């Protein structure tokens, strides 16, 4: 029964062990589905299930029929046009990262958008090229199709063959990444993205931004730097740039600086006054048009020898089949691109879904991006995800659905089919400058590190290790190192949990770390130990070490010392040097046995058995001084409570180690209680044969408070407690030492105590026992 008085509550109920609770409260039998049951459900078919599957795989069928034309069409048109213009520029620019001609970036900005329109579940992300993925594909392209120094600049046929090979490699890697994404989506394992934490993604994308920045410097300075891939490629590229820095093309450098300064300033204005500006100023588009016009008007290509976009293929090219040899060489690249692309896109989609209150399906997103990349790769595009800046444009300009994405794809298609030639005079340095200035968001993630370090040291280490690994080893190996280190931190935290000794706070039923509070109460002879972690093969030894440190002694060492002492006492009794008289023990020998003397250590297993004193005419109190200076470490506890409220699972190694540790305490007469254990974990312990004649279910209690009240009620002088109904504090118990006394005297005391405990067991079921605390 629970009664409330003001802002306090009073609970009146019996003290519950698990056995007592189950005897009083019948537990329902629930049928737990087996693997076969799940298979039947998965492969079963019904009209309703078929309809649900159809809507799942074709989300457009659920939202297009309810499209609000009058309310949404204007916003989608404005958003589609704005996003499409940005997508054209980013497609041209990010193709430089892939080391292919800029025109292929337009294919990457068109085909994935069309496929995602039908299969995607996010209404606001803009699908298309993403600089990190473009750079990862570019790394694979350079590895499989590197520059050939023997090719002369005038050998157009050889250059064309090299470019075609690079396009084929990029397309094949994209298809491979799409296959991985599609397979994961169909197998319903979209949860794999949870292994990429926010700190890991932040560190990885920041490192990728550094790689992108360095890769674009050669376009900004107008230099012909040999591309590098693999570990330390970033530093080799920087070395090549600094070696040729005197050959900088001033026209490219000045144009790039002007572009970056103007775009940066206007973007800051857009951010600062976004509440007052209905549509962000499309400064990238404006500056690109101006730069293209100036380059064409003043003939920058011939006059200043600048590199330009050059001829763009008009129309779409026929699809190609991916190369199986590239598949074999780029399995790791394809998998890492698939994971990173999905993780970034899903993170952005989740932000907008929360903001606009709709649901996205992670597995279906994998299917959508998988099909987008497969289709786009076959048409010579490269891997698609979502660019943060492009998605922000689509959402901020009023986009409501993927109709905006479809309209942006139409803008890209118009450029491909009709007006692509207008971009031919555009300097590649302008595209490089636009890529660099759009890295601002990712580079600003450096500001997260100090905040992250103050909040969580482990997360900050994941950020730093992932960043350094990606910068030094490259993006593919860096991602693998980051994921490995992240999982290692999880193992480390589980393997070395922050175990603590807890105590009662304020005389209530609240238990906290005894080091953190002043007003604590610890009954004499009782220790409460908390483990906030699963117990398994990797941390069972650590758990036992922490438990021994908490109680202050090693139970196995105590047991062995006691058995050695018993051997010595029996030896004294057999020689008649130790005799019992009505006045006490008389030592008839003046010879003192060294307490550290080793007696028959060849049979060490005998010392690990419980102490046996039934054959002795005396009762031994191990906390008293023993005759002939026989020394045994004294222990100051009689009960140990283990708080298992945070223990989520135990494996077989953990069970074996825990059972051994508990038995060691029981052998030295320390009572063990386990409190707050989860029902599923308790069922597993029972199923695995954890309980036996020594370790029984009677030591399991519903809560720490129940276990502690049971201990207090069990002790001799609980009947002398001054119990007050309204007082909620502990009363300390004092226990007298018995020393070595006669067995008859001890048996008399046991009978008296048994009678006291009998009366207390009746009283423990009332509210008065609870009110003692």
XYZ file of C-alpha atoms in Angstrom:
773
model
C 0.000 0.000 0.000
C 1.230 3.511 -0.876
C 0.076 6.616 0.969
C 1.044 10.144 -0.033
C 1.485 12.884 2.533
C 2.273 16.202 0.906
C 5.378 15.706 -1.215
C 6.311 12.470 0.586
C 5.115 8.911 0.277
C 4.943 6.033 2.734
C 5.149 2.448 1.505
C 3.864 -0.425 3.596
C 4.714 -3.869 2.241
C 6.570 -7.027 3.257
C 10.294 -7.489 2.743
C 10.540 -9.251 -0.598
C 13.076 -11.747 -1.750
C 12.504 -13.062 -5.275
C 11.053 -16.277 -3.844
C 8.701 -14.443 -1.477
C 7.589 -12.058 -4.228
C 6.785 -14.883 -6.639
C 4.916 -16.777 -3.948
C 2.689 -13.780 -3.314
C 2.376 -12.483 -6.893
C 1.680 -15.017 -9.593
C 3.706 -14.461 -12.732
C 2.025 -14.733 -16.120
C 3.385 -17.239 -18.563
C 4.291 -15.486 -21.783
C 5.029 -17.264 -25.021
C 8.299 -16.068 -26.504
C 8.531 -16.309 -30.254
C 11.157 -18.670 -31.591
C 13.297 -18.176 -34.665
C 10.892 -20.333 -36.646
C 7.992 -18.132 -35.549
C 9.794 -15.073 -36.862
C 10.525 -16.881 -40.124
C 6.830 -17.740 -40.533
C 5.861 -14.114 -39.989
C 8.566 -12.890 -42.362
C 7.648 -15.253 -45.182
C 3.908 -15.219 -44.530
C 1.675 -13.355 -46.947
C -1.645 -11.538 -46.717
C -3.381 -8.739 -48.534
C -2.571 -6.244 -45.810
C 1.087 -7.283 -45.713
C 1.383 -7.055 -49.507
C -0.051 -3.533 -49.386
C 2.337 -2.540 -46.598
C 5.328 -3.932 -48.515
C 4.255 -2.078 -51.655
C 4.030 1.214 -49.777
C 7.376 0.508 -48.116
C 9.273 -0.142 -51.355
C 7.433 2.580 -53.292
C 6.973 5.470 -50.830
C 5.850 7.732 -53.651
C 2.564 5.800 -53.711
C 1.822 6.975 -50.172
C 2.580 10.705 -50.449
C 1.972 11.658 -54.113
C -1.816 10.979 -54.081
C -2.213 13.359 -51.116
C 0.025 16.073 -52.573
C -1.420 19.535 -51.810
C -0.933 21.232 -55.147
C -2.227 24.685 -54.207
C -0.258 24.848 -50.958
C 3.035 23.206 -51.931
C 3.633 23.591 -55.666
C 4.955 27.164 -55.580
C 7.449 26.404 -52.821
C 8.605 23.250 -54.609
C 9.100 25.146 -57.897
C 11.197 27.889 -56.286
C 13.151 25.310 -54.290
C 13.672 23.053 -57.313
C 15.057 25.851 -59.500
C 17.376 27.142 -56.754
C 18.619 23.654 -55.860
C 19.045 22.712 -59.504
C 21.341 25.675 -60.204
C 23.479 24.784 -57.166
C 23.476 21.112 -58.192
C 24.842 21.995 -61.646
C 27.767 23.900 -60.175
C 28.519 21.305 -57.513
C 28.307 18.497 -60.054
C 30.892 20.232 -62.241
C 33.096 21.027 -59.240
C 32.984 17.657 -57.472
C 33.900 15.853 -60.703
C 37.362 17.349 -60.228
C 37.636 15.376 -56.983
C 36.842 12.159 -58.859
C 39.570 12.989 -61.434
C 37.140 12.826 -64.369
C 35.892 15.466 -66.765
C 33.457 17.983 -65.183
C 30.625 16.931 -67.483
C 30.303 13.571 -65.727
C 29.404 15.418 -62.551
C 26.165 16.470 -64.235
C 25.198 12.803 -64.656
C 25.829 12.292 -60.931
C 23.523 15.237 -60.228
C 20.733 13.903 -62.458
C 20.211 10.118 -62.412
C 20.319 9.510 -58.618
C 17.734 12.255 -58.065
C 15.265 10.595 -60.441
C 15.590 7.200 -58.743
C 15.393 8.667 -55.243
C 12.195 10.489 -56.209
C 10.443 7.117 -56.492
C 12.128 5.139 -53.715
C 13.317 7.646 -51.071
C 11.484 8.477 -47.837
C 12.984 11.883 -47.031
C 11.118 14.911 -48.357
C 13.878 17.459 -48.003
C 17.366 16.126 -48.755
C 18.933 16.951 -52.115
C 20.479 13.814 -53.572
C 23.626 14.098 -55.658
C 27.407 14.448 -55.430
C 29.009 14.835 -51.999
C 32.656 15.987 -51.719
C 33.753 13.272 -49.264
C 32.399 10.459 -51.452
C 33.792 12.100 -54.578
C 37.235 12.215 -53.001
C 36.975 8.561 -51.859
C 36.071 7.511 -55.409
C 38.871 9.709 -56.742
C 41.339 7.857 -54.524
C 40.278 4.525 -56.042
C 40.417 6.036 -59.532
C 43.998 7.219 -59.066
C 45.034 3.853 -57.663
C 43.660 1.886 -60.616
C 44.205 4.501 -63.347
C 47.187 6.646 -62.340
C 48.754 9.334 -64.450
C 51.199 8.033 -67.035
C 54.257 10.342 -67.201
C 55.118 8.940 -70.645
C 51.947 10.376 -72.195
C 52.643 13.569 -74.115
C 50.215 16.452 -73.718
C 49.681 16.428 -77.479
C 48.815 12.728 -77.521
C 45.069 13.214 -77.404
C 44.298 9.564 -78.110
C 46.224 8.313 -75.065
C 44.722 11.024 -72.875
C 41.235 10.080 -74.069
C 41.848 6.405 -73.273
C 43.078 7.306 -69.784
C 40.029 9.492 -69.160
C 37.681 6.753 -70.358
C 39.394 4.254 -68.066
C 38.961 6.618 -65.127
C 35.291 7.092 -65.943
C 34.847 3.302 -66.079
C 36.592 2.858 -62.722
C 34.501 5.588 -61.061
C 31.298 4.128 -62.506
C 32.199 0.571 -61.419
C 33.059 1.639 -57.862
C 29.758 3.525 -57.718
C 27.807 0.462 -58.868
C 29.643 -1.690 -56.304
C 28.766 0.751 -53.510
C 25.149 0.705 -54.709
C 25.094 -3.095 -54.625
C 26.316 -3.052 -51.022
C 23.657 -0.499 -50.057
C 20.882 -2.383 -51.840
C 21.899 -5.679 -50.219
C 21.961 -4.134 -46.747
C 18.579 -2.539 -47.325
C 16.947 -5.758 -48.535
C 18.473 -7.688 -45.629
C 17.093 -5.083 -43.216
C 20.470 -4.281 -41.665
C 20.281 -0.523 -41.844
C 21.158 -0.543 -38.137
C 24.805 -0.935 -39.171
C 24.983 2.849 -39.357
C 24.725 3.002 -35.559
C 28.364 1.932 -35.405
C 29.251 5.320 -36.872
C 28.804 7.654 -33.927
C 28.363 11.406 -34.288
C 31.912 12.022 -33.032
C 33.341 9.531 -35.549
C 31.402 11.054 -38.466
C 32.437 14.540 -37.363
C 36.126 13.625 -37.149
C 36.011 11.718 -40.425
C 34.240 14.434 -42.419
C 36.585 17.073 -40.993
C 39.576 15.037 -42.160
C 37.868 14.563 -45.514
C 37.421 18.327 -45.744
C 41.180 18.718 -45.249
C 41.807 16.236 -48.068
C 39.331 18.049 -50.334
C 40.919 21.415 -49.518
C 44.421 20.211 -50.349
C 43.242 18.472 -53.530
C 41.721 21.742 -54.804
C 44.777 23.894 -54.130
C 46.368 22.822 -57.417
C 43.353 24.228 -59.294
C 43.387 27.439 -57.268
C 47.113 27.973 -57.979
C 46.855 26.647 -61.538
C 49.559 24.001 -61.024
C 50.120 20.607 -62.642
C 50.679 18.488 -59.551
C 50.958 14.732 -59.793
C 48.017 13.142 -57.972
C 48.772 10.774 -55.078
C 46.768 8.126 -53.257
C 47.280 5.954 -50.189
C 48.839 6.746 -46.791
C 50.457 10.196 -46.468
C 49.101 11.205 -49.893
C 47.985 14.513 -48.377
C 51.555 15.436 -47.499
C 52.947 14.293 -50.844
C 50.392 16.546 -52.560
C 51.376 19.485 -50.349
C 55.020 18.819 -51.112
C 54.280 18.887 -54.838
C 52.383 22.167 -54.479
C 55.154 23.877 -52.514
C 57.819 22.676 -54.944
C 55.915 24.297 -57.845
C 54.568 27.296 -55.954
C 56.709 29.672 -58.043
C 54.840 28.519 -61.167
C 51.498 29.772 -59.830
C 49.100 31.094 -62.441
C 48.286 34.572 -61.131
C 45.041 34.799 -63.104
C 43.732 31.573 -61.508
C 44.847 32.662 -58.034
C 43.285 36.142 -58.238
C 40.046 34.758 -59.685
C 39.845 32.139 -56.923
C 40.470 34.655 -54.145
C 37.800 37.020 -55.490
C 35.297 34.163 -55.830
C 35.968 32.855 -52.287
C 35.797 36.285 -50.634
C 32.563 37.325 -52.353
C 30.852 33.972 -51.841
C 31.918 33.856 -48.187
C 30.621 37.365 -47.460
C 27.271 36.819 -49.174
C 26.805 33.432 -47.484
C 27.372 35.115 -44.126
C 24.748 37.693 -45.043
C 22.352 34.900 -46.000
C 22.892 33.204 -42.630
C 22.610 36.371 -40.572
C 19.496 37.706 -42.271
C 17.808 34.451 -43.260
C 14.705 35.452 -41.296
C 14.320 38.598 -43.424
C 15.420 37.236 -46.823
C 12.662 35.079 -48.344
C 15.090 33.259 -50.664
C 18.863 33.018 -50.060
C 20.942 34.917 -52.588
C 22.282 32.287 -55.075
C 25.753 33.783 -54.969
C 27.522 30.704 -56.377
C 25.354 30.842 -59.479
C 25.823 34.601 -59.869
C 29.607 34.446 -59.490
C 29.857 31.454 -61.824
C 27.919 33.304 -64.557
C 30.109 36.393 -64.090
C 33.338 34.362 -64.101
C 32.269 32.437 -67.195
C 31.393 35.648 -69.017
C 34.660 37.361 -68.064
C 36.722 34.303 -69.033
C 34.994 34.122 -72.414
C 35.107 37.865 -73.085
C 38.816 38.301 -72.312
C 39.873 34.877 -73.647
C 41.568 33.822 -70.404
C 42.447 30.394 -71.834
C 44.775 31.740 -74.526
C 45.806 34.975 -72.853
C 46.638 33.675 -69.348
C 46.941 29.927 -70.065
C 44.291 28.996 -67.505
C 42.581 25.613 -67.402
C 38.905 25.686 -68.313
C 36.051 23.172 -68.144
C 36.324 22.565 -71.874
C 33.925 20.741 -74.084
C 30.879 19.244 -72.384
C 29.241 16.288 -74.083
C 25.780 17.239 -75.279
C 23.091 14.784 -74.283
C 23.313 11.514 -72.402
C 25.824 8.785 -73.088
C 24.819 5.130 -73.484
C 25.020 2.998 -70.335
C 28.041 0.791 -69.680
C 28.481 -2.482 -67.816
C 30.593 -2.262 -64.653
C 34.011 -3.922 -64.659
C 34.306 -7.106 -62.594
C 38.055 -6.606 -62.236
C 37.385 -3.229 -60.612
C 34.922 -4.969 -58.282
C 37.673 -7.332 -57.145
C 40.174 -4.532 -56.548
C 37.770 -2.117 -54.846
C 35.652 -4.194 -52.456
C 36.896 -2.241 -49.437
C 36.432 1.086 -51.249
C 32.901 0.172 -52.306
C 31.876 -0.890 -48.818
C 33.319 2.184 -47.101
C 31.715 4.493 -49.702
C 28.372 2.728 -49.198
C 28.535 3.136 -45.420
C 29.761 6.742 -45.385
C 27.313 7.844 -48.084
C 24.364 6.335 -46.277
C 25.478 7.569 -42.840
C 25.771 11.175 -44.015
C 22.502 11.122 -45.956
C 20.581 9.420 -43.174
C 21.907 11.858 -40.562
C 20.772 14.863 -42.624
C 17.431 13.223 -43.453
C 16.832 12.489 -39.776
C 17.390 16.144 -38.863
C 14.778 17.320 -41.365
C 12.326 14.543 -40.493
C 12.383 15.608 -36.849
C 12.045 19.268 -37.789
C 9.039 18.657 -40.082
C 7.527 15.751 -38.121
C 7.511 12.807 -40.477
C 9.032 9.328 -40.445
C 11.940 8.060 -42.521
C 12.772 4.397 -43.016
C 16.478 3.604 -42.698
C 16.317 0.327 -44.590
C 14.306 1.877 -47.413
C 16.826 4.726 -47.593
C 19.517 2.105 -48.166
C 17.434 0.596 -50.966
C 16.845 4.036 -52.515
C 20.511 5.045 -52.453
C 21.570 1.583 -53.619
C 19.329 1.770 -56.681
C 20.348 5.398 -57.285
C 24.043 4.527 -57.311
C 23.592 1.407 -59.426
C 21.546 3.309 -61.995
C 23.788 6.385 -61.887
C 26.972 4.303 -62.157
C 25.689 2.492 -65.227
C 25.189 5.901 -66.882
C 28.775 7.010 -66.054
C 27.910 9.010 -62.958
C 29.630 8.655 -59.596
C 28.421 7.945 -56.049
C 25.625 10.076 -54.667
C 24.669 11.024 -51.141
C 23.564 14.477 -50.069
C 25.519 17.698 -49.759
C 24.653 19.639 -46.615
C 24.662 23.018 -48.353
C 22.478 21.792 -51.224
C 19.942 20.206 -48.869
C 19.850 23.413 -46.847
C 19.004 25.343 -50.040
C 16.218 22.897 -50.916
C 14.638 23.128 -47.464
C 15.148 26.845 -46.812
C 13.706 27.958 -50.151
C 10.354 26.330 -49.401
C 10.730 22.750 -50.620
C 7.968 20.536 -49.227
C 8.457 17.211 -51.032
C 10.759 15.470 -53.496
C 8.890 17.296 -56.280
C 11.537 19.957 -55.603
C 14.231 17.333 -56.150
C 12.618 16.257 -59.408
C 12.516 19.869 -60.626
C 16.187 20.310 -59.721
C 16.972 17.239 -61.841
C 15.080 18.848 -64.726
C 17.307 21.941 -64.423
C 20.373 19.672 -64.612
C 18.869 17.878 -67.618
C 18.359 21.200 -69.429
C 22.050 21.973 -68.924
C 23.051 18.516 -70.192
C 20.829 18.649 -73.260
C 20.846 22.306 -74.263
C 22.983 24.897 -72.515
C 26.003 22.964 -71.225
C 28.231 24.638 -73.828
C 27.822 27.941 -71.963
C 30.001 26.580 -69.140
C 32.891 25.596 -71.418
C 34.929 28.831 -70.835
C 34.574 28.492 -67.035
C 37.920 28.281 -65.252
C 38.505 25.111 -63.211
C 39.970 27.389 -60.532
C 36.472 28.848 -60.059
C 35.093 25.371 -59.461
C 37.954 24.669 -57.033
C 37.217 27.904 -55.173
C 33.527 26.979 -54.897
C 34.448 23.554 -53.526
C 36.757 25.091 -50.908
C 34.273 27.735 -49.764
C 31.576 25.081 -49.348
C 33.852 23.200 -46.934
C 33.286 25.851 -44.286
C 30.618 23.833 -42.462
C 32.800 20.743 -42.221
C 35.942 22.665 -41.250
C 34.016 24.487 -38.516
C 33.588 21.106 -36.823
C 36.983 21.766 -35.232
C 35.057 23.967 -32.804
C 33.225 20.887 -31.516
C 36.393 19.286 -30.150
C 36.887 21.409 -26.964
C 33.183 21.072 -26.109
C 33.319 17.340 -26.785
C 36.406 16.973 -24.597
C 34.617 18.608 -21.659
C 31.543 16.433 -22.110
C 33.026 13.010 -22.859
C 36.723 12.130 -23.010
C 36.100 8.887 -24.904
C 34.099 10.611 -27.662
C 36.780 13.256 -28.017
C 39.410 10.513 -28.387
C 37.289 8.860 -31.089
C 37.124 12.222 -32.901
C 40.880 12.801 -32.661
C 41.925 9.260 -33.624
C 39.513 9.146 -36.577
C 40.648 12.569 -37.776
C 44.365 11.782 -37.522
C 43.962 8.320 -39.080
C 41.962 9.704 -42.007
C 44.464 12.531 -42.575
C 47.543 10.298 -42.344
C 46.357 6.987 -43.805
C 43.703 8.134 -46.251
C 39.927 8.099 -46.010
C 39.384 4.353 -46.496
C 41.940 3.167 -43.936
C 41.122 6.102 -41.675
C 37.472 5.099 -41.518
C 38.433 1.513 -40.652
C 40.782 2.708 -37.908
C 38.123 5.058 -36.542
C 35.459 2.345 -36.376
C 37.922 -0.080 -34.786
C 38.988 2.450 -32.154
C 35.378 3.401 -31.455
C 34.451 -0.230 -30.809
C 37.572 -0.557 -28.683
C 36.390 2.302 -26.448
C 33.054 0.519 -25.991
C 34.882 -2.670 -25.008
C 37.191 -0.684 -22.739
C 34.283 0.979 -20.945
C 32.538 -2.375 -20.502
C 35.746 -4.143 -19.499
C 36.688 -1.566 -16.888
C 33.389 -0.306 -15.426
C 33.251 2.228 -12.607
C 32.287 -0.118 -9.803
C 31.479 1.533 -6.488
C 30.604 0.890 -2.894
C 27.229 2.404 -2.094
C 25.422 3.282 1.105
C 22.050 4.462 2.326
C 21.508 8.213 2.019
C 19.283 10.113 4.425
C 17.889 7.019 6.139
C 15.462 6.348 3.266
C 15.388 3.678 0.569
C 17.857 5.624 -1.606
C 21.367 4.248 -2.142
C 24.224 6.231 -3.661
C 28.017 6.162 -3.896
C 29.279 6.458 -0.335
C 32.054 8.852 -1.418
C 29.636 11.448 -2.775
C 27.422 12.161 0.252
C 27.846 13.076 3.894
C 24.558 11.939 5.380
C 25.055 8.224 4.800
C 24.371 5.173 6.903
C 26.172 1.855 6.638
C 25.013 -0.878 9.026
C 27.904 -2.486 10.840
C 29.169 -5.539 9.022
C 27.309 -4.883 5.756
C 28.882 -3.869 2.449
C 26.917 -2.941 -0.691
C 28.733 -3.246 -4.016
C 27.442 -1.924 -7.354
C 28.602 -3.003 -10.831
C 27.185 -0.743 -13.603
C 28.106 -3.032 -16.475
C 27.463 -6.456 -17.991
C 29.664 -9.180 -16.546
C 31.376 -11.275 -19.192
C 34.618 -13.003 -20.071
C 36.565 -9.758 -20.581
C 35.744 -8.078 -17.270
C 35.055 -10.900 -14.780
C 38.592 -10.718 -13.367
C 38.307 -6.939 -13.079
C 34.946 -7.389 -11.327
C 36.455 -9.781 -8.780
C 39.418 -7.459 -8.162
C 37.107 -4.505 -7.535
C 34.908 -6.605 -5.252
C 37.923 -7.692 -3.197
C 39.092 -4.073 -3.001
C 35.646 -2.963 -1.820
C 35.389 -5.509 1.027
C 39.030 -5.041 1.985
C 40.197 -8.667 1.897
C 40.654 -11.656 -0.370
C 38.211 -14.362 0.752
C 40.335 -17.169 -0.667
C 43.367 -15.977 1.267
C 41.283 -15.734 4.442
C 39.960 -19.264 3.910
C 43.442 -20.694 3.459
C 44.731 -18.878 6.526
C 41.862 -20.265 8.595
C 42.430 -23.826 7.416
C 46.122 -23.515 8.219
C 45.220 -22.189 11.662
C 42.863 -25.145 12.221
C 45.677 -27.543 11.387
C 47.873 -25.853 13.985
C 45.105 -25.869 16.621
C 44.443 -29.570 16.032
C 48.160 -30.227 16.353
C 48.261 -28.388 19.703
C 45.181 -30.262 20.962
C 46.608 -33.625 19.925
C 49.829 -32.902 21.816
C 47.909 -31.733 24.852
C 49.477 -28.312 24.675
C 46.042 -26.653 24.409
C 43.389 -27.632 26.947
C 39.863 -26.455 27.756
C 38.879 -25.740 31.364
C 35.739 -24.174 32.858
C 37.732 -20.974 33.279
C 38.811 -20.904 29.637
C 41.633 -22.113 27.442
C 44.971 -23.024 28.991
C 48.106 -23.133 26.890
C 50.467 -25.617 28.511
C 53.304 -24.915 26.090
C 55.574 -21.911 26.042
C 56.494 -22.596 22.422
C 54.919 -20.159 19.992
C 54.113 -21.465 16.535
C 55.010 -19.056 13.771
C 51.784 -17.973 12.133
C 53.416 -17.907 8.722
C 54.773 -21.428 8.982
C 53.894 -23.468 5.882
C 52.140 -26.727 6.787
C 51.790 -29.287 4.060
C 51.373 -26.883 1.154
C 51.625 -29.814 -1.229
C 47.865 -30.280 -0.747
C 46.794 -26.711 -1.430
C 43.354 -27.825 -2.623
C 42.556 -28.931 0.928
C 43.064 -25.373 2.107
C 40.326 -24.198 -0.293
C 37.653 -26.308 1.391
C 35.197 -24.801 3.915
C 36.502 -24.718 7.473
C 35.388 -27.776 9.464
C 35.234 -27.373 13.252
C 32.626 -29.982 14.242
C 35.334 -32.295 15.587
C 36.711 -29.615 17.920
C 35.538 -29.197 21.543
C 35.631 -25.444 21.115
C 33.936 -22.729 19.062
C 36.365 -20.456 17.247
C 35.679 -16.793 16.674
C 38.035 -15.832 13.891
C 37.883 -12.153 14.829
C 39.412 -12.840 18.275
C 43.031 -13.531 19.202
C 43.980 -17.188 18.848
C 46.316 -19.131 21.166
C 50.062 -19.466 20.636
C 50.126 -16.329 18.518
C 48.336 -18.082 15.664
C 47.426 -15.203 13.373
C 44.480 -15.102 10.987
C 43.366 -11.862 9.252
C 40.179 -10.524 10.793
C 37.212 -9.506 8.656
C 34.702 -6.872 9.658
C 31.681 -7.856 7.535
C 29.076 -10.568 7.825
C 26.902 -9.678 4.797
C 27.615 -8.544 1.251
C 24.927 -7.112 -1.065
C 25.594 -7.022 -4.810
C 23.554 -4.429 -6.694
C 22.905 -5.967 -10.115
C 20.373 -3.361 -11.253
C 22.687 -2.248 -14.097
C 23.937 -5.714 -15.096
C 22.278 -6.405 -18.442
C 23.794 -9.790 -19.243
C 26.160 -12.512 -18.043
C 27.960 -14.913 -20.334
C 29.124 -18.389 -19.339
C 32.602 -17.206 -18.336
C 31.066 -14.437 -16.256
C 28.693 -16.891 -14.556
C 31.511 -19.289 -13.752
C 33.723 -16.539 -12.333
C 30.864 -14.968 -10.352
C 29.798 -18.301 -8.892
C 33.351 -19.051 -7.803
C 33.720 -15.643 -6.182
C 30.414 -15.976 -4.286
C 31.333 -19.427 -2.994
C 34.631 -18.096 -1.662
C 32.709 -15.578 0.463
C 30.218 -18.189 1.619
C 33.064 -20.461 2.757
C 34.252 -17.797 5.192
C 30.698 -17.275 6.500
C 29.938 -14.014 4.692
C 26.304 -14.026 3.578
C 25.739 -12.998 -0.046
C 22.672 -11.182 -1.387
C 21.977 -10.120 -4.977
C 19.559 -7.211 -5.411
C 17.702 -5.657 -8.334
C 18.568 -8.334 -10.878
C 16.595 -8.306 -14.129
C 13.994 -11.071 -14.526
C 15.406 -12.187 -17.876
C 18.889 -12.407 -16.414
C 17.555 -14.355 -13.415
C 15.830 -16.809 -15.750
C 19.084 -17.275 -17.638
C 20.976 -17.970 -14.401
C 18.401 -20.568 -13.452
C 18.444 -22.099 -16.923
C 22.239 -22.347 -16.951
C 22.466 -24.136 -13.596
C 23.899 -21.211 -11.655
C 22.026 -22.093 -8.475
C 22.870 -25.115 -6.324
C 22.859 -26.132 -2.651
C 25.161 -23.264 -1.660
C 24.033 -20.501 -4.010
C 20.244 -20.500 -3.882
C 17.482 -18.260 -5.136
C 16.792 -17.236 -1.527
C 19.706 -14.815 -1.753
C 18.005 -12.865 -4.573
C 16.061 -9.780 -3.437
C 13.799 -7.328 -5.224
C 15.814 -4.276 -4.153
C 18.819 -3.257 -2.094
C 16.479 -1.971 0.601
C 14.710 -5.325 0.885
C 18.040 -7.113 1.217
C 19.276 -4.715 3.888
C 16.085 -4.930 5.927
C 16.297 -8.704 5.726
C 19.866 -8.584 7.079
C 18.854 -6.287 9.954
C 15.885 -8.479 10.823
C 18.094 -11.545 10.722
C 20.645 -10.303 13.265
C 20.438 -11.028 16.962
C 19.603 -7.694 18.525
C 17.082 -6.405 15.993
C 14.414 -6.967 18.602
C 16.005 -4.228 20.697
C 15.579 -1.602 17.998
C 13.696 1.473 19.141
C 11.182 1.366 16.259
C 9.265 4.561 15.591
C 6.582 4.757 12.945
C 7.316 8.294 11.716
C 11.096 8.188 12.087
C 13.009 7.159 8.978
C 16.587 6.557 10.072
C 18.784 3.599 10.821
C 19.750 2.457 14.307
C 23.251 0.989 14.423
C 23.689 -2.562 15.699
C 26.526 -3.550 18.003
C 27.707 -7.125 18.030
C 29.841 -8.667 20.747
C 32.794 -10.893 20.014
C 32.516 -14.426 21.269
C 36.203 -15.330 21.246
C 36.888 -19.035 21.733
C 34.106 -20.423 23.880
C 32.689 -23.816 24.719
C 30.382 -25.452 22.203
C 27.648 -25.861 24.846
C 27.683 -22.145 25.583
C 27.467 -21.342 21.889
C 24.557 -23.701 21.309
C 22.645 -22.008 24.161
C 23.123 -18.617 22.526
C 21.993 -19.974 19.191
C 18.755 -21.249 20.732
C 18.075 -17.854 22.269
C 18.804 -16.075 19.004
C 16.641 -18.496 17.059
C 13.690 -17.597 19.254
C 14.362 -13.892 18.743
C 14.586 -14.262 14.991
C 11.312 -16.162 14.936
C 9.450 -13.236 16.435
C 11.235 -10.810 14.145
C 10.260 -12.687 11.011
C 6.649 -12.018 11.852
C 7.317 -8.359 12.477
C 9.320 -7.960 9.257
C 6.114 -8.214 7.267
C 4.724 -5.040 8.775
C 5.346 -1.398 8.103
C 7.171 -0.982 11.427
C 10.309 -2.713 10.129
C 10.345 -0.477 7.100
C 9.998 2.558 9.325
C 13.193 1.611 11.109
C 15.017 2.951 8.085
